[in-house]
């Protein structure tokens, strides 16, 4: 018999059919004449209830199965009188596939997110993490559809890189040198000419520089790949390995890219509200959720409302004039901290905010310099609950200005020859941004720790699973 997915059974409310299902037992309750099994197969938020009659041949063994066991059940689907379910199954046969014992960590009592993080190999078997990772999947698919429908090409930028794309020095080195006894040069330094690639290379912090090459020939591209940052940020918003979506567009300026950013975020929200209703409903009402009950109304509002756009200078004015006490100073020229970003989006505007034209010193070397000589054509998109989810800019397309900036920052230009070449051969205004995929998932699901929205988080001093 062909197996049916529980998602299909529940969605189409299939009855009067004998079908085969396979999954993991979420709960099991034994009574004299029957046992009630709740089975989930990962395909939907809902589970299927199965009534197992004591007449069944292997009833003794089935009725003593523990939570987490895997089974294949053949049975008749019938209308259900039970609360919250339209269909249930009367089992005709139960095949036991894999048993568990009492040490199975996911027992019925409520388990904390922290506990589940320590059991990340099993947490996708819970309602909450099933929901989160189904939303994650939907948002990934929506991303490809959004950009592809607009004519953007999907580009796989390299993961091993010889340049620091952000110029921030937060890279993980990739090396095959003997770590106990590395080759040394005459000065006693590690001799990377003897390393695998003949030079020092690292995991990418961005795919932007390669993205710019492709945009400067194919018009509009986007990357969607892993990104690695060796920043020592043990916060609920930073991971050492995260996924970034980076569109790059030729013949575009900062306003074009700001419009693209808000359209994309609104598209993601619309897609989630339409395709992940059960998941989002579950997440906002789950036991112990610290998510605002109005979360879904808020998302629907953001989906339909134009994003606020202010300059960095205006942001500093708002922050300095507010009564809020901040830990970090709010003076012109300093980075906006998460507390500032959250104040602007959560308290002041109560909506996503695009902040543009930051001081050059706060931002990366490649951003287009404004006429004022102080600011650059940068933007960050800030959202309530999370802070920054997007960072982007118009890129400096003038060769001399870019070189002067790299010199001023004391960068070693050598490895960037191909990047600066773009400014010599048919240079055009172009712009792009990076959306942190996990930050977007946090925002849409309302989860408050980034480690709970990536399958297996990597953080300083922590790399399990
Ligand atoms: P932050 O100030 O929050 O550290 P950033 O300014 O370093 O962010 P960018 O370099 O602009 O971020 O990267 C683009 C996007 O990538 C950010 O808007 C954010 O969504 C995401 N991002 C950056 N660093 C991380 C990280 N360590 N973990 C997860 N996402 C990140
Ligand atoms: Mn950062």
XYZ file of C-alpha atoms and ligand atoms in Angstrom:
497
model
C 0.000 0.000 0.000
C 1.244 3.453 -0.832
C 2.118 5.648 2.117
C 0.094 8.852 2.680
C 1.563 11.908 4.376
C -0.316 13.173 7.427
C -0.292 16.670 5.949
C -2.385 15.460 3.014
C -4.793 13.497 5.209
C -5.465 16.489 7.465
C -5.615 19.067 4.695
C -7.943 17.117 2.442
C -9.837 15.603 5.381
C -9.655 12.183 3.740
C -12.113 9.628 5.203
C -13.500 6.169 4.355
C -10.149 5.048 2.956
C -7.687 2.497 4.249
C -4.197 3.969 4.072
C -0.651 3.501 5.322
C 1.093 6.139 7.436
C 4.574 6.247 8.970
C 5.904 8.480 11.711
C 7.005 8.951 15.313
C 4.752 8.572 18.329
C 4.115 11.907 20.045
C 1.968 10.446 22.776
C 0.323 7.159 23.665
C -2.461 6.472 26.145
C -3.604 3.016 27.107
C -7.076 2.033 28.239
C -8.715 -1.354 28.727
C -10.054 -1.861 25.262
C -8.062 0.639 23.210
C -4.869 2.618 23.007
C -4.743 6.117 21.581
C -1.621 6.944 19.611
C -0.780 10.432 18.355
C 1.512 10.207 15.353
C 3.498 12.939 13.625
C 5.507 12.470 10.440
C 7.080 15.922 10.202
C 4.956 17.096 7.285
C 2.530 19.271 9.219
C 1.885 21.028 12.478
C -1.014 18.687 13.110
C -0.651 15.056 14.148
C -3.040 12.185 13.503
C -4.798 10.316 16.293
C -4.985 6.561 15.839
C -7.233 4.232 17.813
C -5.593 0.846 18.321
C -8.017 -1.922 19.289
C -6.925 -4.406 21.980
C -7.972 -7.179 19.574
C -4.892 -6.446 17.468
C -2.465 -9.348 17.283
C 0.582 -7.481 18.670
C -1.483 -5.209 20.971
C 0.606 -5.999 24.062
C 3.770 -4.752 22.429
C 2.146 -1.774 20.674
C 0.380 -0.502 23.771
C 3.627 -0.405 25.737
C 5.553 1.588 23.103
C 7.161 4.765 24.402
C 7.093 8.320 23.063
C 9.487 8.744 20.150
C 9.099 5.221 18.749
C 8.665 4.930 14.993
C 5.830 2.903 13.504
C 4.025 2.157 10.245
C 0.272 1.919 10.645
C -2.354 0.726 8.211
C -5.885 1.726 9.059
C -9.221 3.169 8.081
C -9.621 6.931 8.134
C -12.895 7.977 9.757
C -14.550 11.253 10.753
C -13.513 12.225 14.269
C -15.682 13.579 17.063
C -12.590 14.696 18.962
C -11.858 18.347 19.654
C -9.639 20.056 17.069
C -9.496 17.158 14.635
C -11.752 16.218 11.766
C -10.174 12.860 10.941
C -8.784 9.967 12.920
C -7.653 6.454 12.118
C -8.770 3.011 13.247
C -5.685 0.845 13.080
C -5.823 -2.481 11.267
C -2.157 -3.288 11.745
C 0.783 -1.638 13.458
C 4.332 -2.410 12.427
C 6.943 -1.380 14.977
C 9.969 0.082 13.178
C 12.184 1.537 15.918
C 11.644 1.528 19.674
C 12.864 4.023 22.267
C 13.599 3.593 25.945
C 13.002 5.778 29.010
C 16.159 7.784 28.330
C 14.544 9.476 25.284
C 14.955 13.161 26.172
C 11.691 14.474 24.731
C 9.171 13.328 27.271
C 5.703 14.790 27.595
C 6.557 17.383 30.197
C 7.321 20.787 28.715
C 10.952 21.132 27.727
C 12.754 24.484 27.657
C 14.347 25.953 24.551
C 17.736 25.738 26.298
C 17.271 22.036 26.964
C 16.251 21.467 23.359
C 19.321 23.370 22.138
C 21.425 20.776 23.958
C 19.433 18.105 22.134
C 19.535 19.759 18.740
C 19.687 16.354 17.040
C 16.160 15.611 18.279
C 14.517 19.006 18.615
C 12.980 18.925 15.120
C 10.662 16.263 16.558
C 8.907 18.845 18.730
C 5.969 20.997 17.685
C 7.933 24.228 18.103
C 10.984 23.248 16.079
C 8.955 21.450 13.445
C 7.145 24.763 12.994
C 10.328 26.860 12.890
C 12.055 24.668 10.330
C 9.009 24.401 8.103
C 8.850 28.219 8.114
C 12.574 28.323 7.327
C 12.018 26.055 4.333
C 9.113 28.154 3.068
C 11.121 31.386 3.362
C 14.017 29.855 1.425
C 11.676 28.789 -1.381
C 9.984 32.209 -1.341
C 13.389 33.878 -1.653
C 14.228 31.975 -4.818
C 10.808 32.682 -6.261
C 10.944 36.389 -5.449
C 14.291 36.999 -7.114
C 13.856 34.572 -9.959
C 10.468 36.093 -10.888
C 12.176 39.486 -11.028
C 14.817 38.197 -13.436
C 17.692 37.933 -10.966
C 20.180 35.113 -11.574
C 21.003 32.809 -8.669
C 24.764 32.918 -8.139
C 26.823 30.555 -5.999
C 29.679 32.697 -4.791
C 32.798 30.922 -3.474
C 33.082 29.876 0.168
C 36.881 29.881 0.379
C 38.231 33.353 -0.212
C 41.609 35.087 -0.368
C 40.155 38.529 0.425
C 38.303 40.002 3.375
C 35.087 41.215 1.748
C 34.090 43.374 4.711
C 37.603 44.514 5.615
C 36.757 43.822 9.265
C 39.337 41.099 9.962
C 36.868 38.571 11.355
C 37.696 35.536 9.238
C 38.268 31.838 9.871
C 41.523 30.711 8.280
C 41.458 27.629 6.046
C 44.758 25.796 6.050
C 46.285 22.365 5.551
C 49.606 23.344 7.158
C 50.722 21.151 10.046
C 49.287 23.058 13.010
C 51.911 21.723 15.435
C 54.834 22.400 13.176
C 53.895 24.881 10.404
C 56.385 25.891 7.727
C 58.111 29.155 8.676
C 59.780 31.840 6.539
C 63.137 33.598 7.252
C 61.387 36.023 9.609
C 60.015 33.149 11.689
C 56.425 33.769 10.533
C 54.101 31.063 9.231
C 54.931 30.604 5.536
C 51.591 30.515 3.747
C 53.289 30.166 0.349
C 53.688 26.537 1.406
C 50.020 26.223 2.331
C 47.445 24.452 0.145
C 46.537 27.505 -1.964
C 49.998 29.070 -1.784
C 48.606 31.960 0.232
C 46.564 32.698 3.322
C 42.848 32.074 2.675
C 39.710 32.077 4.793
C 36.011 31.251 4.817
C 33.976 34.015 3.202
C 32.317 36.730 5.291
C 30.232 37.775 2.283
C 29.727 36.884 -1.365
C 29.305 40.519 -2.318
C 32.556 41.184 -4.145
C 32.002 38.230 -6.477
C 28.352 39.278 -6.716
C 29.446 42.674 -7.982
C 31.470 40.997 -10.756
C 28.424 39.064 -11.912
C 26.038 41.996 -11.639
C 28.528 43.947 -13.766
C 27.902 41.579 -16.651
C 24.602 39.839 -16.061
C 22.664 42.770 -14.646
C 21.089 41.455 -11.480
C 22.087 38.468 -9.355
C 21.511 37.140 -5.865
C 23.504 34.771 -3.734
C 22.049 32.565 -1.008
C 24.755 30.799 0.889
C 26.630 30.226 4.124
C 28.725 33.020 5.591
C 31.309 32.774 8.340
C 32.336 35.397 10.866
C 34.888 34.873 13.592
C 33.468 37.747 15.622
C 33.429 37.153 19.340
C 29.767 38.076 19.691
C 27.983 35.833 22.132
C 24.599 37.488 21.600
C 21.120 36.166 20.799
C 21.527 37.763 17.334
C 24.932 36.521 16.172
C 26.116 33.183 14.845
C 29.616 32.232 13.690
C 28.062 30.501 10.664
C 24.903 31.949 9.159
C 23.127 32.191 5.824
C 22.896 35.348 3.819
C 20.914 36.396 0.768
C 22.780 39.036 -1.211
C 21.211 40.633 -4.283
C 23.433 42.893 -6.390
C 22.038 45.108 -9.153
C 23.797 47.027 -11.915
C 22.524 50.480 -12.984
C 20.928 50.878 -9.540
C 21.346 53.350 -6.706
C 20.610 53.313 -2.991
C 16.929 54.220 -3.413
C 16.419 51.333 -5.852
C 17.966 48.879 -3.453
C 16.035 50.246 -0.467
C 12.800 49.683 -2.403
C 13.954 46.175 -3.309
C 14.738 45.450 0.347
C 11.304 46.469 1.613
C 9.536 44.675 -1.211
C 11.510 41.499 -0.439
C 10.838 41.602 3.315
C 7.131 42.231 2.662
C 7.079 39.339 0.198
C 8.599 37.020 2.803
C 5.996 38.084 5.355
C 3.137 37.655 2.894
C 4.412 34.212 1.935
C 4.724 33.102 5.560
C 1.259 34.384 6.477
C -0.208 32.535 3.527
C 1.736 29.268 3.630
C 2.735 28.837 7.277
C -0.476 29.716 9.073
C -0.576 26.632 11.297
C 3.095 27.043 12.166
C 2.849 30.735 13.069
C -0.368 30.179 15.011
C 1.372 27.476 16.990
C 4.482 29.542 17.682
C 2.648 32.579 19.048
C 0.398 30.527 21.314
C 2.802 27.803 22.378
C 3.380 27.074 26.031
C 5.791 29.571 27.544
C 6.022 31.677 24.380
C 7.210 35.196 25.074
C 5.761 36.355 21.767
C 3.317 39.234 21.695
C -0.230 38.033 21.057
C -0.547 40.680 18.331
C 2.502 39.336 16.462
C 0.540 38.147 13.434
C -1.459 41.401 13.184
C 1.833 43.262 13.352
C 3.220 41.175 10.474
C 0.118 41.770 8.375
C 0.480 45.509 9.017
C 4.150 45.524 8.019
C 3.303 43.564 4.875
C 0.966 46.364 3.784
C 2.746 49.512 4.971
C 5.590 51.407 3.326
C 8.813 51.282 5.336
C 9.954 54.489 7.046
C 13.203 55.914 5.632
C 15.434 58.279 7.615
C 19.069 59.293 7.443
C 21.603 58.345 10.092
C 21.809 62.019 11.049
C 18.044 62.113 11.639
C 18.289 58.883 13.631
C 20.912 60.420 15.924
C 18.626 63.434 16.465
C 15.698 61.207 17.410
C 17.852 59.166 19.791
C 19.456 62.205 21.439
C 16.080 63.898 21.932
C 14.414 60.843 23.428
C 13.957 60.345 27.156
C 15.260 56.781 26.916
C 18.510 56.038 28.790
C 21.011 54.222 26.567
C 24.098 52.344 27.621
C 26.078 53.558 24.586
C 26.365 57.243 23.584
C 24.199 58.635 20.802
C 26.651 61.035 19.211
C 27.149 61.630 15.515
C 29.923 59.423 14.150
C 29.382 56.430 16.457
C 27.919 53.087 15.340
C 24.262 52.521 16.133
C 24.103 49.793 18.770
C 21.359 47.163 18.956
C 19.672 49.134 21.778
C 19.473 52.168 19.452
C 18.261 50.126 16.507
C 15.559 48.505 18.597
C 14.479 51.816 20.103
C 14.011 53.323 16.648
C 12.012 50.433 15.213
C 10.253 49.133 18.338
C 9.480 52.248 20.340
C 9.737 55.267 18.086
C 8.365 54.160 14.716
C 6.860 50.818 15.803
C 7.686 49.557 12.318
C 10.644 48.584 10.126
C 12.936 51.541 9.497
C 15.520 52.058 6.773
C 18.410 54.180 8.005
C 20.637 55.618 5.267
C 23.805 57.662 4.818
C 25.977 56.518 7.707
C 29.319 58.101 8.627
C 32.013 56.582 6.397
C 34.034 55.483 9.436
C 31.235 53.166 10.623
C 31.014 51.310 7.339
C 32.977 49.111 4.942
C 35.493 50.393 2.390
C 33.428 49.688 -0.732
C 30.498 52.014 -0.063
C 29.833 54.995 -2.309
C 31.121 58.208 -0.833
C 28.684 61.121 -0.567
C 29.492 64.652 -1.696
C 29.699 65.833 1.928
C 32.954 63.882 2.335
C 31.701 62.420 5.628
C 28.927 59.945 4.891
C 28.429 56.989 2.572
C 25.428 55.664 0.654
C 24.744 52.870 3.110
C 21.499 51.559 4.497
C 20.454 49.258 7.308
C 16.951 47.858 7.650
C 15.942 47.699 11.318
C 12.951 45.764 12.602
C 11.194 45.536 15.970
C 12.386 42.694 18.194
C 15.564 41.990 16.272
C 17.303 45.211 15.201
C 19.282 45.040 11.959
C 18.169 42.394 9.474
C 19.634 43.935 6.315
C 22.804 45.863 5.598
C 23.363 47.294 2.146
C 24.789 50.107 0.084
C 25.419 51.676 -3.254
C 28.984 50.687 -4.163
C 31.797 53.092 -4.988
C 32.116 52.796 -8.758
C 34.848 55.410 -9.138
C 38.273 53.787 -9.374
C 40.302 56.611 -7.821
C 37.927 57.141 -4.915
C 37.851 53.440 -4.107
C 41.642 53.148 -4.179
C 42.011 56.251 -2.005
C 39.620 54.787 0.559
C 41.402 51.426 0.643
C 44.701 53.240 1.185
C 43.216 55.409 3.910
C 41.957 52.260 5.671
C 45.440 50.750 5.399
C 44.207 47.777 3.369
C 46.545 45.521 1.445
C 45.144 46.083 -2.034
C 47.015 43.332 -3.814
C 44.420 40.562 -3.587
C 41.617 42.922 -4.646
C 42.980 43.677 -8.156
C 40.035 41.930 -9.822
C 37.554 43.854 -7.681
C 39.064 47.240 -8.458
C 39.317 46.199 -12.145
C 35.506 46.417 -12.345
C 35.917 50.176 -11.908
C 38.273 50.333 -14.894
C 36.209 48.441 -17.442
C 32.721 49.768 -18.102
C 32.029 50.741 -14.506
C 28.379 51.463 -13.673
C 26.499 52.620 -10.591
C 25.454 49.494 -8.731
C 24.067 48.564 -5.349
C 23.125 45.581 -3.235
C 22.388 44.319 0.233
C 22.728 41.322 2.519
C 19.787 39.925 4.430
C 20.718 37.679 7.340
C 18.417 34.720 6.745
C 18.265 33.737 10.422
C 17.503 37.316 11.482
C 14.577 37.343 9.047
C 13.329 34.013 10.409
C 13.558 35.380 13.961
C 11.557 38.404 12.964
C 8.814 36.452 11.223
C 8.513 33.602 13.738
C 8.916 35.921 16.737
C 11.652 33.703 18.194
C 14.106 35.678 20.294
C 17.286 33.596 20.079
C 19.016 33.124 16.722
C 20.270 29.687 17.859
C 16.706 28.432 17.689
C 16.147 29.230 14.011
C 19.211 27.554 12.443
C 19.396 23.744 12.380
C 22.726 23.416 14.208
C 24.102 26.687 15.587
C 27.823 27.525 15.716
C 29.004 30.044 18.303
C 32.240 30.936 20.086
C 33.358 27.875 22.102
C 30.466 25.825 20.789
C 30.367 23.594 17.738
C 28.435 20.418 18.487
C 26.455 18.150 16.223
P 25.563 43.498 13.232
O 25.810 44.948 13.409
O 24.210 43.068 13.693
O 26.668 42.629 13.715
P 26.663 43.767 10.617
O 26.578 45.221 10.458
O 27.942 43.133 10.989
O 25.523 43.274 11.658
P 26.500 43.184 7.777
O 27.969 43.012 7.674
O 25.869 44.358 7.174
O 26.058 43.062 9.314
O 25.799 41.836 7.258
C 24.535 41.830 6.594
C 23.483 41.111 7.408
O 23.923 39.836 7.834
C 23.092 41.809 8.680
O 22.133 42.793 8.428
C 22.537 40.685 9.509
O 21.190 40.425 9.145
C 23.352 39.505 9.092
N 24.434 39.212 10.041
C 25.597 39.871 10.203
N 26.387 39.291 11.114
C 25.694 38.202 11.551
C 25.971 37.164 12.494
N 27.121 37.103 13.156
N 25.028 36.199 12.686
C 23.879 36.235 12.007
N 23.547 37.174 11.098
C 24.443 38.158 10.873
Mn 28.469 42.196 12.790
